[in-house]
PDB file of C-alpha atoms in Angstrom:
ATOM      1  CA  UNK B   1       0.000   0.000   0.000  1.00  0.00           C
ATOM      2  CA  UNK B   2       1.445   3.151  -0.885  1.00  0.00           C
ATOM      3  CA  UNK B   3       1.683   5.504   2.122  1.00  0.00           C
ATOM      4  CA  UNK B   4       3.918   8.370   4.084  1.00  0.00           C
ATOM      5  CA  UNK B   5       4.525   7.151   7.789  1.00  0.00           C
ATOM      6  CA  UNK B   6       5.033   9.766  10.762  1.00  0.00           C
ATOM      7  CA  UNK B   7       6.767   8.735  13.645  1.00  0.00           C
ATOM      8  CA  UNK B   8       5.575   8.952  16.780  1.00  0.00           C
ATOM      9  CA  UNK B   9       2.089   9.586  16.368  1.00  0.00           C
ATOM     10  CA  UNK B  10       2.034  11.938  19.360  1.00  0.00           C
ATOM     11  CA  UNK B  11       5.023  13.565  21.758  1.00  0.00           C
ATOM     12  CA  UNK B  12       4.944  15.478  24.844  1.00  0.00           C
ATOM     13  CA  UNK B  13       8.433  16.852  25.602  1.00  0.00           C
ATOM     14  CA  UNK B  14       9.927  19.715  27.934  1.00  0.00           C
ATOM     15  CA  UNK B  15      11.543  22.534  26.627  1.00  0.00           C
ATOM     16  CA  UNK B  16      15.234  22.289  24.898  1.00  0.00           C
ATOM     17  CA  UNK B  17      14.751  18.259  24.678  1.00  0.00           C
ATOM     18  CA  UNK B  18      16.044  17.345  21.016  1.00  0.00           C
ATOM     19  CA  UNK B  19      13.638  15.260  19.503  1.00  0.00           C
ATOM     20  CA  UNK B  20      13.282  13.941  15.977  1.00  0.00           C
ATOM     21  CA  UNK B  21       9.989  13.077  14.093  1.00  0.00           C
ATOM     22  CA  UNK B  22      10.448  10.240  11.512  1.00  0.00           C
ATOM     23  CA  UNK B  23       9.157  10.232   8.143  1.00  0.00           C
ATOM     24  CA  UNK B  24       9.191   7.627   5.375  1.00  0.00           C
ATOM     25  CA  UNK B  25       7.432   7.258   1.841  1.00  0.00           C
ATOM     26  CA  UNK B  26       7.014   3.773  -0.157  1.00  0.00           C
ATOM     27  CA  UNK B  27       6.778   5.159  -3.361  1.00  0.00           C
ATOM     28  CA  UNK B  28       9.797   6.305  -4.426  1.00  0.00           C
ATOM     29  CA  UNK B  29       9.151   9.877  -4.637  1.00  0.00           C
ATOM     30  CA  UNK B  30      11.638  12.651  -5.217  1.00  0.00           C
ATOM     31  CA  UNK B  31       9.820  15.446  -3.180  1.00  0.00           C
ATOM     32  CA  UNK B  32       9.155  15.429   0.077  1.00  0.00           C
ATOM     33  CA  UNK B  33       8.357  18.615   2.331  1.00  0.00           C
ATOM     34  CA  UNK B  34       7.283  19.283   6.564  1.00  0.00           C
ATOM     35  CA  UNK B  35       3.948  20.766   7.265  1.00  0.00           C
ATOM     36  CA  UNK B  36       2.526  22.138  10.306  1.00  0.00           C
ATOM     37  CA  UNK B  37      -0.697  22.953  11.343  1.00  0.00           C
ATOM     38  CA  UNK B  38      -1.728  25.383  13.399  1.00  0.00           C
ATOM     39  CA  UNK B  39      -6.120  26.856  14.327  1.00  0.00           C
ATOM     40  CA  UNK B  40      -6.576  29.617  12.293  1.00  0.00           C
ATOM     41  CA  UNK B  41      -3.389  29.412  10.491  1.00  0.00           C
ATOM     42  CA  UNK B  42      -3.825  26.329   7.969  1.00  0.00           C
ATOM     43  CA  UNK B  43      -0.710  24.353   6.749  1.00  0.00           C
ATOM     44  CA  UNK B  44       2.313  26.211   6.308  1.00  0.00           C
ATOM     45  CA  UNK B  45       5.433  24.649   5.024  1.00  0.00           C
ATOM     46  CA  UNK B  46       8.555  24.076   7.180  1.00  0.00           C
ATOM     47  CA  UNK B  47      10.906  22.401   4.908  1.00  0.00           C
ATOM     48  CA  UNK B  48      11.288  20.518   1.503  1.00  0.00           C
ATOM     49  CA  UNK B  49      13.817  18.757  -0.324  1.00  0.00           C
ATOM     50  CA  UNK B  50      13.616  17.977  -3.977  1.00  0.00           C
ATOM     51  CA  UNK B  51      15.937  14.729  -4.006  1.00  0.00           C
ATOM     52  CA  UNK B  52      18.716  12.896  -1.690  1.00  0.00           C
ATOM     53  CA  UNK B  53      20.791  16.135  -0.007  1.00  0.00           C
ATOM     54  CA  UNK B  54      19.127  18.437  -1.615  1.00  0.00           C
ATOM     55  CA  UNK B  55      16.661  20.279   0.981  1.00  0.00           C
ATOM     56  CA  UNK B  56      15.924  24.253   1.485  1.00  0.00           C
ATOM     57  CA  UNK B  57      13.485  26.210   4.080  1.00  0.00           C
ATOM     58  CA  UNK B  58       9.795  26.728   3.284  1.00  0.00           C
ATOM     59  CA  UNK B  59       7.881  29.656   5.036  1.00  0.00           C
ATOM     60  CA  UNK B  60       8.560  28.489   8.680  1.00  0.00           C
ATOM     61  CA  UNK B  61      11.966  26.962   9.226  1.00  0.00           C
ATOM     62  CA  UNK B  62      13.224  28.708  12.190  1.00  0.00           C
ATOM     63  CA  UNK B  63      13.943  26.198  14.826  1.00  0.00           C
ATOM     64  CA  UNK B  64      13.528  23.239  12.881  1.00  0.00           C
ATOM     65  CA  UNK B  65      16.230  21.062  10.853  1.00  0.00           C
ATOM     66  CA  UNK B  66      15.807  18.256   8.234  1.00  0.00           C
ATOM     67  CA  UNK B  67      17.746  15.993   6.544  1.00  0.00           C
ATOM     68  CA  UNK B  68      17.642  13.338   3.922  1.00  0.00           C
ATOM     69  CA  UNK B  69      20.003  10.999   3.346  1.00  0.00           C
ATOM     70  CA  UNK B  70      18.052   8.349   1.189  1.00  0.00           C
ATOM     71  CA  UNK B  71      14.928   9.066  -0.907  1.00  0.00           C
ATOM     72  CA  UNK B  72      12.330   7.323   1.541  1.00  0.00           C
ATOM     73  CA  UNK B  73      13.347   9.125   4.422  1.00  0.00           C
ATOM     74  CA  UNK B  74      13.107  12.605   5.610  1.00  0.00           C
ATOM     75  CA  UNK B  75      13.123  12.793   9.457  1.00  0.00           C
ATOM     76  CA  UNK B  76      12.329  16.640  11.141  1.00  0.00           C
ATOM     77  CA  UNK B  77      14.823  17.536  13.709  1.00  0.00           C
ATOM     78  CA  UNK B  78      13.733  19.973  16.659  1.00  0.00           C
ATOM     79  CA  UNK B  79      17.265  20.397  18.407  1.00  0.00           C
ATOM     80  CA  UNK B  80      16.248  22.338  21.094  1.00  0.00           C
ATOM     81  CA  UNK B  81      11.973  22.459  21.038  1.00  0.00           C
ATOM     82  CA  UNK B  82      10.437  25.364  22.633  1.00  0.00           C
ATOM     83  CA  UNK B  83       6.520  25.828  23.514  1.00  0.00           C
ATOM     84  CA  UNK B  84       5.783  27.287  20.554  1.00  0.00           C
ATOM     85  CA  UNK B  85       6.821  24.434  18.369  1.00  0.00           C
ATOM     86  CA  UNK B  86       3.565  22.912  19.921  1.00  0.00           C
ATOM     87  CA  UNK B  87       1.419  21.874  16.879  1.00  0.00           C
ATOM     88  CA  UNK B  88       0.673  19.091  14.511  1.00  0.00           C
ATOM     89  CA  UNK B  89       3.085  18.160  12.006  1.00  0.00           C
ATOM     90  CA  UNK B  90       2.704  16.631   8.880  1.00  0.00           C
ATOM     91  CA  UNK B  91       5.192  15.049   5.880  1.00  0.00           C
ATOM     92  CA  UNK B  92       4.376  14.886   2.609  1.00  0.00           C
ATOM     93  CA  UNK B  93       5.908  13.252  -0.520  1.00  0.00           C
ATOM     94  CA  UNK B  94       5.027  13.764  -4.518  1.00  0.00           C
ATOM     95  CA  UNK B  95       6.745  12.663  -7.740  1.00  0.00           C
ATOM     96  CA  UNK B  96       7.692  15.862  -9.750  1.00  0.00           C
ATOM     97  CA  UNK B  97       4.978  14.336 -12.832  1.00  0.00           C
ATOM     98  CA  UNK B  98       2.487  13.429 -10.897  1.00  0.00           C
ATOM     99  CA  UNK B  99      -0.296  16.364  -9.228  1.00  0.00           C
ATOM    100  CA  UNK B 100      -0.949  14.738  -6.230  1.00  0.00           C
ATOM    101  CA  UNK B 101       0.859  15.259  -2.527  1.00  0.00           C
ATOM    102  CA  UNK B 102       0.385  12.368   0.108  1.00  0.00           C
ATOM    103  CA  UNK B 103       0.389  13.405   3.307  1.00  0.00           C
ATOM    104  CA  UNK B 104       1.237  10.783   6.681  1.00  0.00           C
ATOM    105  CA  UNK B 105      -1.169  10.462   9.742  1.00  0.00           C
ATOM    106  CA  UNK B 106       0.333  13.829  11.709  1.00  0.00           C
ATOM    107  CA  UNK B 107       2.131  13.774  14.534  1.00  0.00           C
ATOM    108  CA  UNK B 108       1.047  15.925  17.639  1.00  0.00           C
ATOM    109  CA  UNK B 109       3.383  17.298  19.462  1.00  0.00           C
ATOM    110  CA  UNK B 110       3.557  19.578  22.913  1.00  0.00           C
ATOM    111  CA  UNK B 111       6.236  20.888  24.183  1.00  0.00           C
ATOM    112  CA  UNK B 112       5.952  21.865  27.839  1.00  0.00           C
TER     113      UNK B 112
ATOM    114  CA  UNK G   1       1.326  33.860  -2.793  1.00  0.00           C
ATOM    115  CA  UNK G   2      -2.112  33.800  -4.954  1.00  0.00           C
ATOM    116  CA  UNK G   3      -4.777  33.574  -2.120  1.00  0.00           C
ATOM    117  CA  UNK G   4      -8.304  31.453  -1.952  1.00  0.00           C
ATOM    118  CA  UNK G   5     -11.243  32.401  -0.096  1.00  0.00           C
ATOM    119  CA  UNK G   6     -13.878  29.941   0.748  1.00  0.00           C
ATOM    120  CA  UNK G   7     -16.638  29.944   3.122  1.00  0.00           C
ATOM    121  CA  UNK G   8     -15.909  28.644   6.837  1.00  0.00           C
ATOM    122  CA  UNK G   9     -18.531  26.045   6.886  1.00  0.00           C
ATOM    123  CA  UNK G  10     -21.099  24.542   4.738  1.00  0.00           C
ATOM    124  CA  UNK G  11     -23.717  21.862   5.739  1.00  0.00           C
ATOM    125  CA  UNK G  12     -25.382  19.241   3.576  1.00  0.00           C
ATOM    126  CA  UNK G  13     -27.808  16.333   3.274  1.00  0.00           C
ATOM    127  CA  UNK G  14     -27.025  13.256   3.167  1.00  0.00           C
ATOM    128  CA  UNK G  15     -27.448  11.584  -0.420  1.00  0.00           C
ATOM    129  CA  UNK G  16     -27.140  15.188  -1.734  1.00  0.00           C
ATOM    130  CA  UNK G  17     -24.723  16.881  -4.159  1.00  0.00           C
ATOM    131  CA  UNK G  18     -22.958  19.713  -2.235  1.00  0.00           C
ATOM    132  CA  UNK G  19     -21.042  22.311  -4.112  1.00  0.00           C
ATOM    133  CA  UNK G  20     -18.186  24.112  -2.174  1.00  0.00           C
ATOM    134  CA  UNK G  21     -16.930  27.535  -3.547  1.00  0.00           C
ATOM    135  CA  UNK G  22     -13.649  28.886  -4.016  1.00  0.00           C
ATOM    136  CA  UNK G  23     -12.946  32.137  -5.103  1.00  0.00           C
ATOM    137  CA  UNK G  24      -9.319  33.389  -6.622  1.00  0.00           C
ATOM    138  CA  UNK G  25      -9.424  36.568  -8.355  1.00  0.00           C
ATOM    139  CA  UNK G  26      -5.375  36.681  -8.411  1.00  0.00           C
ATOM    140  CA  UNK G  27      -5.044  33.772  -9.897  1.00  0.00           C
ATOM    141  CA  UNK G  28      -2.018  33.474 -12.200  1.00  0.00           C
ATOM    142  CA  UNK G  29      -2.099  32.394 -15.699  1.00  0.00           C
ATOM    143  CA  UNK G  30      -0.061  28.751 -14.862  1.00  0.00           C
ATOM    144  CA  UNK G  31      -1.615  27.857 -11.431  1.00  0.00           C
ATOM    145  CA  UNK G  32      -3.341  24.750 -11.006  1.00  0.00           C
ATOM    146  CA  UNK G  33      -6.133  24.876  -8.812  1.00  0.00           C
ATOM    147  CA  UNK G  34      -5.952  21.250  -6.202  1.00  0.00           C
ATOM    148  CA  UNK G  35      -8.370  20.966  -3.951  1.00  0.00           C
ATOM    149  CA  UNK G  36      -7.634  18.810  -0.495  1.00  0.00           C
ATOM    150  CA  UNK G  37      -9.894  17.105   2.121  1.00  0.00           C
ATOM    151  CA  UNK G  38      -8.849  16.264   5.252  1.00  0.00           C
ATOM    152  CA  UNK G  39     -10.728  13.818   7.663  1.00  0.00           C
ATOM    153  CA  UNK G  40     -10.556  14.097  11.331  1.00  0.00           C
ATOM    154  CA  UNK G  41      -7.297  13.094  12.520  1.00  0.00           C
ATOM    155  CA  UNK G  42      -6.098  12.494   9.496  1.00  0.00           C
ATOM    156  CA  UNK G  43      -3.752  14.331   7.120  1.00  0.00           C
ATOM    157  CA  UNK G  44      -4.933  15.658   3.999  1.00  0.00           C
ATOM    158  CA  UNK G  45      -5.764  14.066   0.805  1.00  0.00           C
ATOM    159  CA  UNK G  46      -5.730  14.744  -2.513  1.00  0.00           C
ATOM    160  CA  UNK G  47      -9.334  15.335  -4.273  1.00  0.00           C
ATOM    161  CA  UNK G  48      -9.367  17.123  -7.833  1.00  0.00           C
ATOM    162  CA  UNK G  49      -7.305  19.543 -10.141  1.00  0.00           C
ATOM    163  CA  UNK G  50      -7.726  21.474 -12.583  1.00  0.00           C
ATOM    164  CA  UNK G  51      -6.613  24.363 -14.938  1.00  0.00           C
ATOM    165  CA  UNK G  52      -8.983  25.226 -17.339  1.00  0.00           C
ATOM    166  CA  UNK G  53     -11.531  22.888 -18.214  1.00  0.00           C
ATOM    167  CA  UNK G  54     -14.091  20.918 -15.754  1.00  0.00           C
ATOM    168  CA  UNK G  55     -12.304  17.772 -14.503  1.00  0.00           C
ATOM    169  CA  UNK G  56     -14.293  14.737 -13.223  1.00  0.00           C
ATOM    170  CA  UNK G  57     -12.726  11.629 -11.000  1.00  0.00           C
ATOM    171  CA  UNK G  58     -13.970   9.274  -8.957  1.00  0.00           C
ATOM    172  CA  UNK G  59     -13.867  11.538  -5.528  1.00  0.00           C
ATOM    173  CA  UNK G  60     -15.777  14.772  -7.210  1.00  0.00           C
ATOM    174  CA  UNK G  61     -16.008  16.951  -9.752  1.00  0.00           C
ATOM    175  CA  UNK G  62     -14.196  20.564 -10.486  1.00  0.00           C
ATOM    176  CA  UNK G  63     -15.668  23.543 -12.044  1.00  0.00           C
ATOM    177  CA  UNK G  64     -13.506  26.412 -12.761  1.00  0.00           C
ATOM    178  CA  UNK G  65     -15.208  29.293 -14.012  1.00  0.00           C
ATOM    179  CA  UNK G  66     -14.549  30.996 -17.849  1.00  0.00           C
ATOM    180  CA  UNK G  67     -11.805  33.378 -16.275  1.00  0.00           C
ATOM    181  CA  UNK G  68     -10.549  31.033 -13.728  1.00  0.00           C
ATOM    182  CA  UNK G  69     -11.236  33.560 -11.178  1.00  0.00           C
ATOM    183  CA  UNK G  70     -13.464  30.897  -9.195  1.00  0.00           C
ATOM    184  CA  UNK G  71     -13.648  27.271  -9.010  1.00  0.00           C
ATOM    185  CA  UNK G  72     -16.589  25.140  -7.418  1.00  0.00           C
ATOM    186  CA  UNK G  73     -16.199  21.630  -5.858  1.00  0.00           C
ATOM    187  CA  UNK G  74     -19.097  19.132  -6.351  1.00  0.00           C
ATOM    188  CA  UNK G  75     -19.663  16.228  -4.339  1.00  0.00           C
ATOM    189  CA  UNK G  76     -22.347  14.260  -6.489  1.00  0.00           C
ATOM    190  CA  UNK G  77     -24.011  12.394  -3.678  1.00  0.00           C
ATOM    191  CA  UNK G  78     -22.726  13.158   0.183  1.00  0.00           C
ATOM    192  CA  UNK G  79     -22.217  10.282   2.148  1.00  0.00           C
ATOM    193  CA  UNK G  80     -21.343  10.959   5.943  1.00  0.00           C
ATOM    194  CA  UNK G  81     -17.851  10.000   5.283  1.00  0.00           C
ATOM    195  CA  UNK G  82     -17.550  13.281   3.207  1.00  0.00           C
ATOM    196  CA  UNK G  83     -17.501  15.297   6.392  1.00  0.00           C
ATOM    197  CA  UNK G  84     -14.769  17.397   6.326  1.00  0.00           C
ATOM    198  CA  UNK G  85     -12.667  20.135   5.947  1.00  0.00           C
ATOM    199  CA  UNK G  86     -12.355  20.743   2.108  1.00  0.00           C
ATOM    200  CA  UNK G  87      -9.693  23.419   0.773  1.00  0.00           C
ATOM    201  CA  UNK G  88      -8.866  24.919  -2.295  1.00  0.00           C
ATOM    202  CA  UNK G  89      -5.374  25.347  -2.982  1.00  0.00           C
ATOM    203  CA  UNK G  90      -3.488  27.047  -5.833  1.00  0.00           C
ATOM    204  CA  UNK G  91      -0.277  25.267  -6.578  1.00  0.00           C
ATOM    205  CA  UNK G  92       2.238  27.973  -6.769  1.00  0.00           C
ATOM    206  CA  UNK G  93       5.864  26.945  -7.878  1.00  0.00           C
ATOM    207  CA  UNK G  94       9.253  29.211  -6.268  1.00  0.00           C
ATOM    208  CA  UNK G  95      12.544  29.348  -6.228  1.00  0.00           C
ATOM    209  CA  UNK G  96      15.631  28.057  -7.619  1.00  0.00           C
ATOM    210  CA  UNK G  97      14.426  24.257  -6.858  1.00  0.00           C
ATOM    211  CA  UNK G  98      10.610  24.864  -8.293  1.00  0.00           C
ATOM    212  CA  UNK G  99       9.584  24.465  -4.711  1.00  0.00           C
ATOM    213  CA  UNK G 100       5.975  23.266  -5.467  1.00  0.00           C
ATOM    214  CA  UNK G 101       3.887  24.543  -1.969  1.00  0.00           C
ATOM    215  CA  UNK G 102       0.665  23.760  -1.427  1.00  0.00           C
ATOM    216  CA  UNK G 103      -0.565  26.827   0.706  1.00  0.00           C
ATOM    217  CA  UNK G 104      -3.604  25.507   2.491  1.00  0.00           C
ATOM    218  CA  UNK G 105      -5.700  28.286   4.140  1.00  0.00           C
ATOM    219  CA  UNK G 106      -8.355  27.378   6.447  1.00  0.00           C
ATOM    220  CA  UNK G 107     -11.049  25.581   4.648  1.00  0.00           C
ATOM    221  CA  UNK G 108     -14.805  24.794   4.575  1.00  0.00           C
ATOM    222  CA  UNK G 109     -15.738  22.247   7.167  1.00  0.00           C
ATOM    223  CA  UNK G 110     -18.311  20.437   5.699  1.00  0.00           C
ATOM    224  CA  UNK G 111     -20.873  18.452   7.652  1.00  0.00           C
ATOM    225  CA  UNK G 112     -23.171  16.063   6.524  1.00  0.00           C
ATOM    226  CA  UNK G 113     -26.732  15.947   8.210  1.00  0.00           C
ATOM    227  CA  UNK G 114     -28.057  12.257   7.840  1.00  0.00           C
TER     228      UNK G 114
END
């Protein structure tokens, strides 16, 4: 089944405790990108990355890092979280022909 | 960042086409115009897309208006798992990479009424 898988599903963490949220795609897709979600705000984009090392800052980057190493996998890296990093996350992965973004699960995370 | 505005909420019968409006008067000659669901608890997912002409697929049908300036969503027949929040996107593509973002705004929550 193709899907994009988030990892963990939800996180509560304290303040300045690095954490890293997993994501990994099935069908070999060259794009992938970081969401979150916020009430009234919608989805705005953190990061993307075109292909393997190859990743620049979307809208919202500040305090967030990403990496990706092989084509399936494009973990988000919080290296020192702060409250208002609180929010759901989500990944997202596309060919470049094809119109369609999948998106994982979410993950929920609160940083206390 | 070409902008959408759609109405907050919308409620429809069940067994009833329901027809969501989007409005984009800034729209630029190449954007696409996606539209996106997105379940409770669950991350979005792809619906429709369009440029020019009325598309039809399985999930809906689009219909963009002569001067692309609005766009209309139609759900044929509603079924309670068509609850919720719908949103009209225009794929805008920036930057050295073609950074392809999908700027969501906040949607029409749809609810069906059985």
């Amino acid at each position: 089944e193709a899907q994009v898988t988030q990892n963990p599903r939800y996180l509560i963490t304290v303040t300045g405790k690095k954490l890293t949220v997993t994501c990994s795609q099935n069908m070999n897709h060259e794009y992938m990108s970081w969401y979150r979600q916020d009430p009234g705000l919608g989805l705005r984009q953190i990061y993307y990355s075109m292909n393997v090392e190859v990743t620049d800052k979307g809208d919202v980057p500040e305090g967030y890092k990403v990496s990706r190493k092989e084509k399936r996998n494009f973990p988000l890296i919080l290296e020192s979280p702060s409250p208002n990093q609180t929010s759901l996350y989500f990944c997202a992965s596309r060919t470049f022909s094809g119109p369609e973004a999948f998106f994982g699960q979410g993950t929920r995370l609160t940083v206390v | 960042d070409a902008k959408t505005t759609q109405p907050n909420s919308m409620e429809s019968n069940e067994e009833e086409p329901v027809h969501l409006p989007c409005n984009h008067s800034t729209i630029s000659g190449t954007d696409y115009i996606h539209w996106y669901r997105q379940l409770p608890s669950q991350g979005p997912e792809y619906v429709i897309h369009g440029l020019t002409s009325n598309v039809n697929n399985r999930m809906a049908s689009l219909a963009i208006a002569e001067d692309r300036k609005s766009s209309t969503l139609i759900l044929h027949r509603a079924t309670l798992r068509d609850a919720a929040v719908y949103y009209c996107i225009l794929r805008d593509v920036v930057g050295n990479f073609g950074n392809e973002k999908l700027t969501f705004g906040t949607g029409t929550r749809l609810t069906i009424i059985p």
